[in-house]
Coordinates of C-alpha atoms in Angstrom, one line a residue:
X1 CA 40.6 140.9 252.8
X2 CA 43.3 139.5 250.5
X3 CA 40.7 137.7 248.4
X4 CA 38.8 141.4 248.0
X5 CA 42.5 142.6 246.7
X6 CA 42.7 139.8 244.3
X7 CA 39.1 140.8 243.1
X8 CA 40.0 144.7 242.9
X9 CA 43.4 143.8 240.7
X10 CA 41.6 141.4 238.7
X11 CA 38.9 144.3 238.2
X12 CA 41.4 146.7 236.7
X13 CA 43.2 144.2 234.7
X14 CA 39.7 143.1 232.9
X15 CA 39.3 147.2 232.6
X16 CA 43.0 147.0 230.9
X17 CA 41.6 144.7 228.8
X18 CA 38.9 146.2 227.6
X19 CA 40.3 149.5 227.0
X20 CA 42.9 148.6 224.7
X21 CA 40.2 146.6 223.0
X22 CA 38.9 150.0 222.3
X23 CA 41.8 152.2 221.8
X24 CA 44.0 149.9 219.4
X25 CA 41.3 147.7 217.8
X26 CA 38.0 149.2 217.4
X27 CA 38.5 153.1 217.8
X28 CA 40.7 153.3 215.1
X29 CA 38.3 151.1 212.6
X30 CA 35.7 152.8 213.8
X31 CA 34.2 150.0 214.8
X32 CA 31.5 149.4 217.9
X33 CA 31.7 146.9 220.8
X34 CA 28.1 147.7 221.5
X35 CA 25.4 149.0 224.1
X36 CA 27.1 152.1 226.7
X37 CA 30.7 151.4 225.0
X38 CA 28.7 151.5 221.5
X39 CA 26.9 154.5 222.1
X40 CA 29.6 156.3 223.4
X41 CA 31.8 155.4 220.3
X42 CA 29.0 156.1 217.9
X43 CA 28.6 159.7 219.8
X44 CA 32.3 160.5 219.9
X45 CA 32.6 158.9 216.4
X46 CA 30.1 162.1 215.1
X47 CA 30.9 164.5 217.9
X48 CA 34.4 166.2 219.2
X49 CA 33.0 164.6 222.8
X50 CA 36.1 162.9 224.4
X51 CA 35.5 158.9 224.4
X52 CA 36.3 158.5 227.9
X53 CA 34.5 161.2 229.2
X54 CA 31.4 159.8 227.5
X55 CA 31.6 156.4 228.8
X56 CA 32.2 157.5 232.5
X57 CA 29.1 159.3 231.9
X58 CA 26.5 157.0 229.9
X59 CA 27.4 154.5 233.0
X60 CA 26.5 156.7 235.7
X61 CA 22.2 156.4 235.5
X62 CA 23.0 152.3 234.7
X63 CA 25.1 151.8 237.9
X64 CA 22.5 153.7 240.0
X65 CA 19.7 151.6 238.8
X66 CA 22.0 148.2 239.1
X67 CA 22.4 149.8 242.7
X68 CA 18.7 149.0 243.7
X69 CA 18.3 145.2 241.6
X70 CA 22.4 143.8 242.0
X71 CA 23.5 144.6 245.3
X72 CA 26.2 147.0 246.7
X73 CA 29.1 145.0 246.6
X74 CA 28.5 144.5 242.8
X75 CA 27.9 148.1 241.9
X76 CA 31.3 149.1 243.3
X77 CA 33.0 146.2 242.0
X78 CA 31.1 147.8 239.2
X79 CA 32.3 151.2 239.7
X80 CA 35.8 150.5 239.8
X81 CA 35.8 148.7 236.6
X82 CA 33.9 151.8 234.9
X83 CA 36.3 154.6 236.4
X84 CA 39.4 152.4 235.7
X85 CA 38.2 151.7 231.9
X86 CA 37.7 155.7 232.0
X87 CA 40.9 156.5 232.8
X88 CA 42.9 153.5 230.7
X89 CA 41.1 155.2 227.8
X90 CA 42.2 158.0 228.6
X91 CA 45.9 157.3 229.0
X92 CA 45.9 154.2 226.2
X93 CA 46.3 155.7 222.4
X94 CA 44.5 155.3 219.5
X95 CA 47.0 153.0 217.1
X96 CA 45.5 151.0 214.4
X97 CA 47.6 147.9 215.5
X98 CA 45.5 145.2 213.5
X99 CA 45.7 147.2 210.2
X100 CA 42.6 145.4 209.0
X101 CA 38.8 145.8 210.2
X102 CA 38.6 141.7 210.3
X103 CA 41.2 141.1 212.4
X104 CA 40.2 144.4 214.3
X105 CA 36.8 143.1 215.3
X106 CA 38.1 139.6 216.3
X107 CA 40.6 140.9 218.8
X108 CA 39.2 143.9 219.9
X109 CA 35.9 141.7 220.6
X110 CA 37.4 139.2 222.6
X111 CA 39.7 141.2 224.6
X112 CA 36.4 143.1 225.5
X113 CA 34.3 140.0 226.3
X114 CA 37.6 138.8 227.8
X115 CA 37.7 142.0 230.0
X116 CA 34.3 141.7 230.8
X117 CA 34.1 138.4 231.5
X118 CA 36.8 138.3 234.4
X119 CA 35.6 141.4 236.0
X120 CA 31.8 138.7 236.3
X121 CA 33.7 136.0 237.6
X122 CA 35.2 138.1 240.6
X123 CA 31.3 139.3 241.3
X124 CA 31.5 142.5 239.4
X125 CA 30.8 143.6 236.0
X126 CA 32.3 146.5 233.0
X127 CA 28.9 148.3 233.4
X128 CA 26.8 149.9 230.8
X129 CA 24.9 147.3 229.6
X130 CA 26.4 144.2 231.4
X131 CA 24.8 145.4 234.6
X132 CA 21.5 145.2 232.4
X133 CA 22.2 141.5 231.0
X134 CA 23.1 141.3 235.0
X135 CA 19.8 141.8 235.9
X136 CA 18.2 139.9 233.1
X137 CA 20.1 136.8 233.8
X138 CA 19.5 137.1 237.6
X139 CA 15.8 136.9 237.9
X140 CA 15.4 134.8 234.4
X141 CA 17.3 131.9 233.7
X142 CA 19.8 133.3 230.3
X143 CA 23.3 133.1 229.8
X144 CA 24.6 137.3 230.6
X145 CA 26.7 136.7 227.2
X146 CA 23.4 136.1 225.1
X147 CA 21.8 138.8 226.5
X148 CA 24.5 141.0 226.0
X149 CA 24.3 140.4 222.4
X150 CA 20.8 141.1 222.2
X151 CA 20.9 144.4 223.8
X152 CA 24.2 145.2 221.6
X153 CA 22.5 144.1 218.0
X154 CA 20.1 147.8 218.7
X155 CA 23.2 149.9 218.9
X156 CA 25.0 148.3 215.7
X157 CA 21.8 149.0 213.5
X158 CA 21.8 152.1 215.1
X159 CA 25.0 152.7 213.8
X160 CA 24.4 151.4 210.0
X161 CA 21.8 153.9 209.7
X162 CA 23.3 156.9 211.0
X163 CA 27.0 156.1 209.2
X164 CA 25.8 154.6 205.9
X165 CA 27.8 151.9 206.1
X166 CA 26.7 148.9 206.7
X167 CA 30.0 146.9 206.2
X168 CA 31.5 148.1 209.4
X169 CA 28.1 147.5 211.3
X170 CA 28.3 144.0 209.8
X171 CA 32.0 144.0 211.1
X172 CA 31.0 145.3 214.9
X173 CA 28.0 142.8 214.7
X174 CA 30.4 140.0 214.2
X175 CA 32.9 141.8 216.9
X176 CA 30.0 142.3 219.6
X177 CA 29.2 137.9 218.7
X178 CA 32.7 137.1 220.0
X179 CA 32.5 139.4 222.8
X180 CA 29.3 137.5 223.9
X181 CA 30.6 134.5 223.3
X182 CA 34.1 134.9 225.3
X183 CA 32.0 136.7 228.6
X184 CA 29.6 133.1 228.5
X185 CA 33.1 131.1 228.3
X186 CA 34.5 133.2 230.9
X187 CA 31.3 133.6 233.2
X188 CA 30.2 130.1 234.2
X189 CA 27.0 131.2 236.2
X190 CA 24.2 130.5 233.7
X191 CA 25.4 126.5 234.2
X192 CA 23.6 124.3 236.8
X193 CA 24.8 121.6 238.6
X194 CA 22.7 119.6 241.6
X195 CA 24.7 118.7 244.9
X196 CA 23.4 115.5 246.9
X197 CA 24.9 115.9 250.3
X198 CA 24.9 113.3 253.1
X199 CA 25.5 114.9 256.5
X200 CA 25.3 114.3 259.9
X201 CA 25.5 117.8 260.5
X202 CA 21.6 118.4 259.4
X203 CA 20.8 121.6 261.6
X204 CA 24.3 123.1 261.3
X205 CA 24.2 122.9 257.2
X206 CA 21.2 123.9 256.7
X207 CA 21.6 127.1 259.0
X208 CA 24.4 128.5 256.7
X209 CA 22.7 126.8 253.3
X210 CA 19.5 128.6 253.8
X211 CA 21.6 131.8 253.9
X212 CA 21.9 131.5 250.3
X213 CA 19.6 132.3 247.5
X214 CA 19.2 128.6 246.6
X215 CA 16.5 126.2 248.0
X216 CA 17.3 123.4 249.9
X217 CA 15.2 119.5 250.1
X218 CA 15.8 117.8 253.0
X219 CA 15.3 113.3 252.5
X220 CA 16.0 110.8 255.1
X221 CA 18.0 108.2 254.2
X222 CA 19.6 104.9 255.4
X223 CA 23.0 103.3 254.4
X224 CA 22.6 99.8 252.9
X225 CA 25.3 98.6 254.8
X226 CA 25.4 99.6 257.8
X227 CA 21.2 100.6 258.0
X228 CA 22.5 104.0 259.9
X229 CA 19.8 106.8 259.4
X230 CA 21.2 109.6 257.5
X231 CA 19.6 112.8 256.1
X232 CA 20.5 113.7 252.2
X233 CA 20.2 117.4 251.2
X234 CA 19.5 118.3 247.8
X235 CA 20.3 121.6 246.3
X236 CA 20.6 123.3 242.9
X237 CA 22.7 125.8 242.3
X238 CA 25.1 127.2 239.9
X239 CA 28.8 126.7 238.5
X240 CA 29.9 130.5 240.0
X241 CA 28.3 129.8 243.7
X242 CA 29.5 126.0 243.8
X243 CA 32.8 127.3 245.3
X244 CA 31.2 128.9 248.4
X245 CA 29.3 126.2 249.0
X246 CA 31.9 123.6 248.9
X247 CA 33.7 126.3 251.5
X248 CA 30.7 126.2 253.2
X249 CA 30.1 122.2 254.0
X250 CA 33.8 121.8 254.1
X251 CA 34.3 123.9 257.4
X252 CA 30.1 122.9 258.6
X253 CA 30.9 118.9 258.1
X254 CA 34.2 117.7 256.8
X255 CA 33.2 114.1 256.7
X256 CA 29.7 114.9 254.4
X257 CA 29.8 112.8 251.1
X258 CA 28.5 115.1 248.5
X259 CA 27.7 114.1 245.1
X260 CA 27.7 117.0 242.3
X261 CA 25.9 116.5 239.7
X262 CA 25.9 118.8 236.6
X263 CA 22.0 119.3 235.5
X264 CA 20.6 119.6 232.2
X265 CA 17.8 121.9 233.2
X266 CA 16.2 123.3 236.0
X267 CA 12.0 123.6 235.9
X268 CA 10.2 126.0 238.7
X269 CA 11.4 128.3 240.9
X270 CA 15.3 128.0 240.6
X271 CA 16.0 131.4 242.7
X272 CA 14.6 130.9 246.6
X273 CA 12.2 134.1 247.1

């Protein structure tokens, strides 16, 4: 329960964050932070729509479809980091703190991707088009920043045609790279590492280990000094589940010797069907 309050505050703080990214960096330079953000800047930038209101609703058909592919506890996670950006938009002005559109991108950018990037490492996301680059990095093996880059480049060109003015979709271009780059620093899950663990506690482990979305090898082994059969499991998983599953052998087997390895690449099936 307290660990789900910790994630809730850490939530709103990332949606702190990323609002005042917005509202004193990028709104007033008229910059983009790119995909729903983007395209709810570029629509308010051209409309009299309110910014807030627009991004509450761009994210509404995004966290439905994240709903059926990511899981209910991430989607409301989710949620609460959508509704809480909404309404520090709302509340946060518009002041041109940085007074210059370089310095605007580089700040407003990585207190975005910072903002983003803790609300992934509690299990959540900013929505829009992080719970896309969710999705994408959950069934292929791609860090969530890269893709989040990708998906953001369509918006920015978007916005050099429509405005003219290709010098401050250069400038979001460079802003939506540091975003990317600060949510990959942040959100450790795209990184591997392989644990060798030596139990006595074979059935027991492997009844909460096979619970998880990783795959498990089981190899007998035999200690050279004492010649006492032992049973080694092998398991790939990644830097943002390794916690649980040190949790999860510490209270199954608290004398296991477990060896973690960090792995260069992974080949097959990585994600247990």
């Amino acid at each position: 329960m307290l660990k789900e309050i910790r994630n809730y505050v850490v939530i709103i703080f990332g949606a702190l964050l990323i609002a005042a990214g917005f509202n004193l960096f990028l709104v007033p330079r008229h910059l983009l932070s790119g995909g729903v953000s983007g395209l709810s800047m570029l629509t308010n930038y051209f409309t009299p729509l309110n910014l807030s209101i627009l991004y509450f609703a761009y994210n509404i058909p995004i966290l439905i479809a994240g709903l059926f592919f990511l899981g209910k506890r991430f989607i409301i996670l989710s949620i609460l980091s959508v509704i809480a950006t909404t309404g520090f938009i709302a509340i946060i002005p518009e002041v041109d703190v940085a007074k210059d559109t370089l310095l605007a991108c580089v700040f407003g950018g990585a207190l975005v991707g910072l903002g983003a990037g803790l609300s992934f490492r509690v299990g959540g996301s900013s929505g829009g088009f992080d719970i896309v680059g969710s999705i994408v990095t959950r069934y292929r093996d791609f860090p969530v920043g890269n893709t989040l880059v990708g998906l953001n480049t369509v918006v920015v060109f978007a916005m050099g045609y429509l405005n003219k003015d290709w010098y401050l979709a250069l400038a979001s271009m460079v802003s939506i790279y540091l975003t990317g780059k600060v949510v990959n620093w942040i959100h450790i899950g795209h990184i591997k590492v392989t644990l060798f663990i030596i139990t006595e506690q074979t059935e027991a482990l492997l009844e909460k280990l096979l619970t998880l979305p990783r795959g498990v090898t089981l190899i007998k082994t035999e200690g050279a000094f004492s010649h006492k059969e032992k049973d080694m499991l092998m398991t790939v998983t990644t830097m943002y589940e390794l916690t649980e599953l040190k949790e999860i052998i510490k209270k199954t087997d608290p004398s296991a010797f477990v060896n973690i390895v960090e792995t260069v690449g992974v080949m097959g099936a990585f994600r247990r069907r």
